[in-house]
CSV table of C-alpha atoms in Angstrom, one decimal:
chain,number,residue,atom,x,y,z
A,1,UNK,CA,98.6,-27.0,-144.4
A,2,UNK,CA,99.7,-28.4,-147.8
A,3,UNK,CA,97.6,-25.7,-149.5
A,4,UNK,CA,99.5,-22.9,-147.6
A,5,UNK,CA,102.9,-24.4,-148.5
A,6,UNK,CA,101.8,-24.6,-152.2
A,7,UNK,CA,101.0,-20.8,-152.2
A,8,UNK,CA,104.3,-19.9,-150.5
A,9,UNK,CA,106.4,-21.9,-153.0
A,10,UNK,CA,104.5,-20.4,-156.0
A,11,UNK,CA,104.8,-16.8,-154.8
A,12,UNK,CA,108.5,-17.1,-153.9
A,13,UNK,CA,109.1,-18.0,-157.6
A,14,UNK,CA,107.6,-14.6,-158.6
A,15,UNK,CA,108.3,-12.3,-155.6
A,16,UNK,CA,111.4,-11.5,-153.4
A,17,UNK,CA,109.4,-11.5,-150.2
A,18,UNK,CA,106.3,-13.5,-149.1
A,19,UNK,CA,104.8,-12.5,-145.7
A,20,UNK,CA,102.8,-15.1,-143.7
A,21,UNK,CA,100.6,-12.9,-141.5
A,22,UNK,CA,101.4,-13.4,-137.8
A,23,UNK,CA,104.3,-15.8,-138.5
A,24,UNK,CA,107.1,-14.1,-140.5
A,25,UNK,CA,108.4,-13.4,-144.0
A,26,UNK,CA,110.2,-15.8,-146.4
A,27,UNK,CA,112.8,-13.8,-148.4
A,28,UNK,CA,114.6,-14.6,-151.7
A,29,UNK,CA,118.3,-13.9,-151.5
A,30,UNK,CA,120.3,-14.1,-154.7
A,31,UNK,CA,124.1,-14.1,-154.9
A,32,UNK,CA,125.9,-13.0,-158.1
A,33,UNK,CA,128.6,-15.1,-159.7
A,34,UNK,CA,132.1,-14.4,-158.3
A,35,UNK,CA,135.7,-15.3,-159.1
A,36,UNK,CA,138.1,-16.7,-156.5
A,37,UNK,CA,141.5,-15.5,-157.5
A,38,UNK,CA,143.4,-17.6,-155.0
A,39,UNK,CA,141.8,-20.9,-156.1
A,40,UNK,CA,141.2,-19.7,-159.7
A,41,UNK,CA,137.6,-20.8,-159.7
A,42,UNK,CA,134.4,-19.2,-161.0
A,43,UNK,CA,131.5,-19.7,-158.6
A,44,UNK,CA,128.1,-19.7,-160.3
A,45,UNK,CA,125.3,-17.5,-159.2
A,46,UNK,CA,123.2,-19.0,-156.4
A,47,UNK,CA,119.9,-18.5,-154.5
A,48,UNK,CA,118.7,-19.2,-151.0
A,49,UNK,CA,115.6,-18.8,-148.9
A,50,UNK,CA,115.8,-16.9,-145.6
A,51,UNK,CA,113.2,-16.2,-142.9
A,52,UNK,CA,112.5,-13.1,-140.9
A,53,UNK,CA,110.2,-13.5,-137.9
A,54,UNK,CA,109.9,-9.8,-137.3
A,55,UNK,CA,108.0,-8.9,-140.5
A,56,UNK,CA,104.5,-10.2,-139.8
A,57,UNK,CA,102.1,-7.6,-141.1
A,58,UNK,CA,99.6,-8.8,-143.7
A,59,UNK,CA,100.3,-7.3,-147.2
A,60,UNK,CA,97.5,-9.2,-148.9
A,61,UNK,CA,99.7,-11.1,-151.2
A,62,UNK,CA,98.8,-14.6,-150.0
A,63,UNK,CA,95.2,-13.7,-149.5
A,64,UNK,CA,94.9,-12.5,-153.1
A,65,UNK,CA,96.6,-15.8,-154.2
A,66,UNK,CA,94.0,-17.8,-152.3
A,67,UNK,CA,91.2,-15.7,-153.8
A,68,UNK,CA,92.4,-16.3,-157.4
A,69,UNK,CA,93.1,-20.0,-156.8
A,70,UNK,CA,89.6,-20.6,-155.3
A,71,UNK,CA,87.8,-18.2,-157.6
A,72,UNK,CA,86.3,-16.3,-154.8
A,73,UNK,CA,86.4,-12.8,-153.2
A,74,UNK,CA,89.3,-11.3,-151.2
A,75,UNK,CA,87.6,-11.7,-147.8
A,76,UNK,CA,86.9,-15.4,-148.4
A,77,UNK,CA,90.5,-15.9,-149.6
A,78,UNK,CA,91.7,-14.2,-146.5
A,79,UNK,CA,89.6,-16.5,-144.3
A,80,UNK,CA,90.9,-19.6,-146.0
A,81,UNK,CA,94.5,-18.4,-145.5
A,82,UNK,CA,94.0,-17.7,-141.8
A,83,UNK,CA,92.5,-21.1,-141.4
A,84,UNK,CA,95.6,-22.8,-142.8
A,85,UNK,CA,97.9,-20.5,-140.8
A,86,UNK,CA,96.1,-21.5,-137.5
A,87,UNK,CA,96.4,-25.1,-138.4
A,88,UNK,CA,100.2,-24.6,-139.1
A,89,UNK,CA,100.7,-22.9,-135.7
A,90,UNK,CA,98.9,-25.7,-133.9
A,91,UNK,CA,101.0,-28.4,-135.6
A,92,UNK,CA,104.2,-26.4,-134.7
A,93,UNK,CA,103.2,-26.2,-131.1
A,94,UNK,CA,102.3,-29.9,-130.9
A,95,UNK,CA,105.2,-31.4,-132.9
A,96,UNK,CA,107.8,-28.7,-132.5
A,97,UNK,CA,108.2,-28.2,-136.3
A,98,UNK,CA,106.3,-28.2,-139.6
A,99,UNK,CA,107.4,-28.7,-143.2
A,100,UNK,CA,107.0,-25.9,-145.6
A,101,UNK,CA,106.8,-28.0,-148.8
A,102,UNK,CA,110.2,-28.3,-150.5
A,103,UNK,CA,111.5,-25.1,-149.0
A,104,UNK,CA,112.5,-26.4,-145.5
A,105,UNK,CA,111.4,-26.9,-141.9
A,106,UNK,CA,109.9,-24.2,-139.7
A,107,UNK,CA,110.8,-25.0,-136.0
A,108,UNK,CA,109.4,-23.7,-132.7
A,109,UNK,CA,112.5,-22.5,-130.8
A,110,UNK,CA,111.8,-20.8,-127.4
A,111,UNK,CA,108.4,-19.7,-128.6
A,112,UNK,CA,109.5,-18.2,-131.9
A,113,UNK,CA,109.6,-19.7,-135.4
A,114,UNK,CA,113.1,-20.5,-136.9
A,115,UNK,CA,113.5,-21.6,-140.5
A,116,UNK,CA,115.9,-24.3,-141.6
A,117,UNK,CA,116.1,-24.5,-145.4
A,118,UNK,CA,116.2,-27.8,-147.2
A,119,UNK,CA,119.0,-26.8,-149.7
A,120,UNK,CA,122.2,-24.8,-149.4
A,121,UNK,CA,122.9,-22.0,-151.9
A,122,UNK,CA,125.3,-24.3,-153.7
A,123,UNK,CA,122.7,-27.1,-153.9
A,124,UNK,CA,120.1,-24.8,-155.3
A,125,UNK,CA,122.7,-23.5,-157.8
A,126,UNK,CA,123.3,-27.1,-159.0
A,127,UNK,CA,119.5,-27.7,-159.3
A,128,UNK,CA,119.4,-24.6,-161.6
A,129,UNK,CA,122.0,-26.2,-163.8
A,130,UNK,CA,124.9,-24.0,-162.7
A,131,UNK,CA,128.3,-25.3,-161.6
A,132,UNK,CA,131.8,-24.0,-160.7
A,133,UNK,CA,134.4,-23.7,-163.4
A,134,UNK,CA,138.2,-24.1,-162.7
A,135,UNK,CA,140.3,-21.6,-164.6
A,136,UNK,CA,143.7,-23.1,-163.5
A,137,UNK,CA,144.3,-25.2,-166.6
A,138,UNK,CA,143.5,-22.4,-169.0
A,139,UNK,CA,145.6,-19.8,-167.1
A,140,UNK,CA,148.7,-22.1,-166.8
A,141,UNK,CA,148.6,-22.7,-170.6
A,142,UNK,CA,148.1,-19.1,-171.5
A,143,UNK,CA,150.5,-17.5,-169.0
A,144,UNK,CA,153.7,-17.5,-171.2
A,145,UNK,CA,151.8,-16.3,-174.3
A,146,UNK,CA,149.8,-13.7,-172.4
A,147,UNK,CA,153.0,-12.3,-170.8
A,148,UNK,CA,154.6,-11.9,-174.2
A,149,UNK,CA,151.4,-10.4,-175.7
A,150,UNK,CA,151.2,-7.9,-172.8
A,151,UNK,CA,154.8,-6.8,-173.4
A,152,UNK,CA,154.0,-6.4,-177.1
A,153,UNK,CA,150.8,-4.5,-176.5
A,154,UNK,CA,152.5,-1.7,-174.6
A,155,UNK,CA,153.7,-0.3,-177.9
A,156,UNK,CA,153.1,3.5,-178.1
A,157,UNK,CA,153.5,6.1,-180.7
A,158,UNK,CA,157.0,6.8,-179.4
A,159,UNK,CA,158.0,3.2,-180.3
A,160,UNK,CA,156.6,1.7,-183.6
A,161,UNK,CA,153.8,3.3,-185.6
A,162,UNK,CA,152.9,0.1,-187.3
A,163,UNK,CA,152.7,-3.6,-186.3
A,164,UNK,CA,153.0,-6.2,-189.0
A,165,UNK,CA,150.4,-9.0,-188.9
A,166,UNK,CA,150.7,-12.6,-190.0
A,167,UNK,CA,149.1,-11.9,-193.4
A,168,UNK,CA,151.8,-9.2,-194.1
A,169,UNK,CA,149.4,-6.2,-193.8
A,170,UNK,CA,150.4,-3.2,-191.9
A,171,UNK,CA,148.4,-2.2,-188.8
A,172,UNK,CA,148.5,1.5,-188.1
A,173,UNK,CA,148.5,2.1,-184.3
A,174,UNK,CA,148.1,5.8,-184.7
A,175,UNK,CA,144.6,5.4,-186.2
A,176,UNK,CA,143.5,2.2,-184.6
A,177,UNK,CA,143.6,0.6,-181.2
A,178,UNK,CA,145.5,-2.7,-180.8
A,179,UNK,CA,144.4,-5.1,-178.1
A,180,UNK,CA,146.1,-8.5,-177.8
A,181,UNK,CA,143.7,-11.4,-177.0
A,182,UNK,CA,145.0,-14.8,-176.3
A,183,UNK,CA,143.5,-17.6,-178.4
A,184,UNK,CA,143.1,-20.0,-175.5
A,185,UNK,CA,141.3,-17.4,-173.5
A,186,UNK,CA,138.9,-16.7,-176.5
A,187,UNK,CA,138.2,-20.4,-176.8
A,188,UNK,CA,137.5,-20.7,-173.1
A,189,UNK,CA,135.2,-17.7,-173.2
A,190,UNK,CA,133.3,-19.3,-176.1
A,191,UNK,CA,132.9,-22.6,-174.1
A,192,UNK,CA,131.6,-20.7,-171.0
A,193,UNK,CA,129.0,-18.9,-173.2
A,194,UNK,CA,127.9,-22.1,-174.8
A,195,UNK,CA,127.5,-23.8,-171.3
A,196,UNK,CA,125.5,-20.7,-170.1
A,197,UNK,CA,123.1,-20.9,-173.1
A,198,UNK,CA,122.6,-24.6,-172.6
A,199,UNK,CA,121.9,-24.1,-168.9
A,200,UNK,CA,119.3,-21.4,-169.6
A,201,UNK,CA,117.6,-23.5,-172.2
A,202,UNK,CA,117.2,-26.2,-169.5
A,203,UNK,CA,116.1,-23.9,-166.7
A,204,UNK,CA,113.7,-21.7,-168.6
A,205,UNK,CA,110.1,-23.1,-168.7
A,206,UNK,CA,108.8,-24.7,-171.9
A,207,UNK,CA,105.2,-24.2,-173.0
A,208,UNK,CA,103.1,-27.2,-172.1
A,209,UNK,CA,99.4,-27.8,-172.4
A,210,UNK,CA,99.2,-30.1,-169.3
A,211,UNK,CA,97.5,-28.7,-166.2
A,212,UNK,CA,99.7,-28.1,-163.2
A,213,UNK,CA,98.7,-28.2,-159.5
A,214,UNK,CA,99.9,-24.8,-158.5
A,215,UNK,CA,98.5,-21.8,-156.7
A,216,UNK,CA,97.4,-18.4,-158.1
A,217,UNK,CA,96.6,-19.7,-161.6
A,218,UNK,CA,95.1,-16.9,-163.6
A,219,UNK,CA,92.2,-18.2,-165.8
A,220,UNK,CA,94.0,-17.6,-169.0
A,221,UNK,CA,91.9,-20.1,-171.1
A,222,UNK,CA,88.7,-18.3,-170.1
A,223,UNK,CA,90.2,-14.9,-171.0
A,224,UNK,CA,91.4,-16.1,-174.4
A,225,UNK,CA,88.1,-17.8,-175.2
A,226,UNK,CA,86.1,-14.6,-174.3
A,227,UNK,CA,88.5,-12.4,-176.3
A,228,UNK,CA,88.2,-14.7,-179.4
A,229,UNK,CA,84.4,-14.7,-179.2
A,230,UNK,CA,84.4,-10.9,-179.0
A,231,UNK,CA,86.7,-10.7,-182.0
A,232,UNK,CA,84.5,-13.0,-184.0
A,233,UNK,CA,81.4,-11.0,-183.2
A,234,UNK,CA,83.1,-7.8,-184.3
A,235,UNK,CA,84.3,-9.4,-187.5
A,236,UNK,CA,80.8,-10.8,-188.3
A,237,UNK,CA,79.1,-7.4,-188.0
A,238,UNK,CA,78.1,-5.7,-191.4
A,239,UNK,CA,80.4,-3.1,-192.7
A,240,UNK,CA,77.6,-0.5,-192.6
A,241,UNK,CA,77.6,-0.6,-188.8
A,242,UNK,CA,81.2,0.4,-188.5
A,243,UNK,CA,80.4,4.1,-188.9
A,244,UNK,CA,77.8,4.1,-186.2
A,245,UNK,CA,80.1,2.1,-183.8
A,246,UNK,CA,83.0,4.5,-184.4
A,247,UNK,CA,80.7,7.4,-183.8
A,248,UNK,CA,79.4,5.9,-180.6
A,249,UNK,CA,83.0,5.1,-179.5
A,250,UNK,CA,84.0,8.7,-180.1
A,251,UNK,CA,81.0,10.2,-178.4
A,252,UNK,CA,81.1,8.0,-175.3
A,253,UNK,CA,84.4,9.2,-173.9
A,254,UNK,CA,83.1,12.8,-174.2
A,255,UNK,CA,80.3,12.0,-171.7
A,256,UNK,CA,80.8,13.3,-168.2
A,257,UNK,CA,82.0,10.8,-165.7
A,258,UNK,CA,79.5,12.1,-163.2
A,259,UNK,CA,76.7,11.0,-165.5
A,260,UNK,CA,77.8,7.4,-165.1
A,261,UNK,CA,78.5,7.5,-161.3
A,262,UNK,CA,75.8,7.2,-158.7
A,263,UNK,CA,75.9,7.2,-155.0
A,264,UNK,CA,75.0,3.9,-153.4
A,265,UNK,CA,74.7,3.3,-149.6
A,266,UNK,CA,75.1,-0.5,-149.7
A,267,UNK,CA,77.4,-2.0,-147.2
A,268,UNK,CA,78.9,-4.6,-149.6
A,269,UNK,CA,80.1,-3.8,-153.2
A,270,UNK,CA,81.0,-6.1,-156.1
A,271,UNK,CA,84.4,-4.5,-157.3
A,272,UNK,CA,85.4,-5.0,-160.9
A,273,UNK,CA,88.5,-2.6,-161.0
A,274,UNK,CA,90.8,-0.8,-158.5
A,275,UNK,CA,92.9,2.3,-159.4
A,276,UNK,CA,95.3,4.6,-157.5
A,277,UNK,CA,93.7,7.8,-158.8
A,278,UNK,CA,90.1,9.0,-159.4
A,279,UNK,CA,91.0,10.1,-162.9
A,280,UNK,CA,91.9,6.5,-163.9
A,281,UNK,CA,88.6,5.3,-162.4
A,282,UNK,CA,86.6,7.9,-164.3
A,283,UNK,CA,88.2,6.9,-167.6
A,284,UNK,CA,87.4,3.2,-166.9
A,285,UNK,CA,83.7,4.1,-166.1
A,286,UNK,CA,83.3,6.1,-169.3
A,287,UNK,CA,84.5,3.3,-171.5
A,288,UNK,CA,82.8,0.3,-169.7
A,289,UNK,CA,79.5,1.5,-168.1
A,290,UNK,CA,76.3,0.5,-169.8
A,291,UNK,CA,72.6,0.7,-169.1
A,292,UNK,CA,72.6,-2.9,-168.1
A,293,UNK,CA,75.7,-2.6,-165.9
A,294,UNK,CA,76.0,1.0,-164.4
A,295,UNK,CA,79.2,1.5,-162.6
A,296,UNK,CA,79.9,3.3,-159.3
A,297,UNK,CA,83.2,4.8,-158.1
A,298,UNK,CA,84.0,4.5,-154.4
A,299,UNK,CA,87.0,6.6,-153.5
A,300,UNK,CA,89.0,6.4,-150.3
A,301,UNK,CA,92.2,8.2,-149.2
A,302,UNK,CA,94.4,5.7,-151.1
A,303,UNK,CA,92.3,3.9,-153.7
A,304,UNK,CA,89.4,4.4,-156.1
A,305,UNK,CA,87.3,1.3,-156.6
A,306,UNK,CA,84.7,0.7,-159.4
A,307,UNK,CA,81.6,-1.2,-158.3
A,308,UNK,CA,79.0,-2.9,-160.5
A,309,UNK,CA,76.6,-4.0,-157.7
A,310,UNK,CA,76.0,-3.1,-154.1
A,311,UNK,CA,73.8,-4.4,-151.3
A,312,UNK,CA,73.5,-4.8,-147.6
A,313,UNK,CA,73.1,-8.6,-148.2
A,314,UNK,CA,76.5,-10.2,-149.0
A,315,UNK,CA,74.9,-13.4,-150.4
A,316,UNK,CA,73.1,-11.3,-153.1
A,317,UNK,CA,76.5,-10.1,-154.4
A,318,UNK,CA,77.9,-13.7,-154.3
A,319,UNK,CA,75.1,-14.7,-156.6
A,320,UNK,CA,75.7,-11.7,-158.8
A,321,UNK,CA,79.4,-12.4,-159.0
A,322,UNK,CA,78.6,-15.8,-160.7
A,323,UNK,CA,76.1,-14.4,-163.2
A,324,UNK,CA,77.1,-15.2,-166.7
A,325,UNK,CA,76.9,-11.6,-168.0
A,326,UNK,CA,79.1,-10.2,-165.2
A,327,UNK,CA,81.7,-13.0,-165.5
A,328,UNK,CA,82.0,-12.5,-169.3
A,329,UNK,CA,82.2,-8.7,-169.1
A,330,UNK,CA,84.5,-8.4,-166.0
A,331,UNK,CA,87.2,-11.0,-165.6
A,332,UNK,CA,87.9,-11.0,-161.8
A,333,UNK,CA,85.1,-9.4,-159.7
A,334,UNK,CA,85.4,-9.5,-155.9
A,335,UNK,CA,83.4,-8.4,-152.9
A,336,UNK,CA,84.5,-5.4,-150.7
A,337,UNK,CA,82.9,-4.3,-147.5
A,338,UNK,CA,82.7,-0.5,-147.0
């Protein structure tokens, strides 16, 4: 149950809608900053979490998050997700409500889930470092001066062609625009900008080497290490091999994609890449297929998947997914059932 709440909180920080299959959708709602003319107050931007119990179809977002977090295939991630959802529904039926981390409480009301957030939009705005700003003191001080400035700024070509500034220079209104800006207003705008920059510096995340307990963590350190090792190997090669490597790189894309693709009747496939079109999959195969790791394209009506292994025995692919060579060459392989 805690694991499911962790995934929902993490995904809501990066997506506007997170669907819990069979339960409902948590939705991010953001309100822009607004100005109350009657009270002369600027209300800061705010955010709130809402719940829609009608949207229940599985879009694969949480299942993929489980798979990345547990470093397993999509089907296994989906099984773990469903296990936690069943536990949540049992607790809600038994106790009448369950806690969704720091987001709020999900209650069972007349057989349907109802969400009660822990924070109001104003509270979440204050947690983000935003606050309301009263404009009344600035407006009261600037009203007499702004009125006079407004009357002076209405000057047209039919009145005066020039306006004399404090320095004694002549300002030609026939060639230039004249806009009167009150000094108090300019100072207030500068203060608001400084406060906004300070708030952003506090809210935006700062790079830190400490590990965090959060869902859907991409193995960045492994990717960086593998990239550095590959760069070192390329740098260490003799200069004489550069010509042959370039020749091979130029000749390899010219190969037909059909030469690299083979038909395989296995029930399970170890997928290393997924594309929307067959042309993208063909290009990936031409650049990544080798004699040791031949690649197969499996096309459906909506997707084209690239497989490196296939078998009727799923456990064989699980072992292959953890082979050192496959893990180094393909960052996130997963098992797909045809």
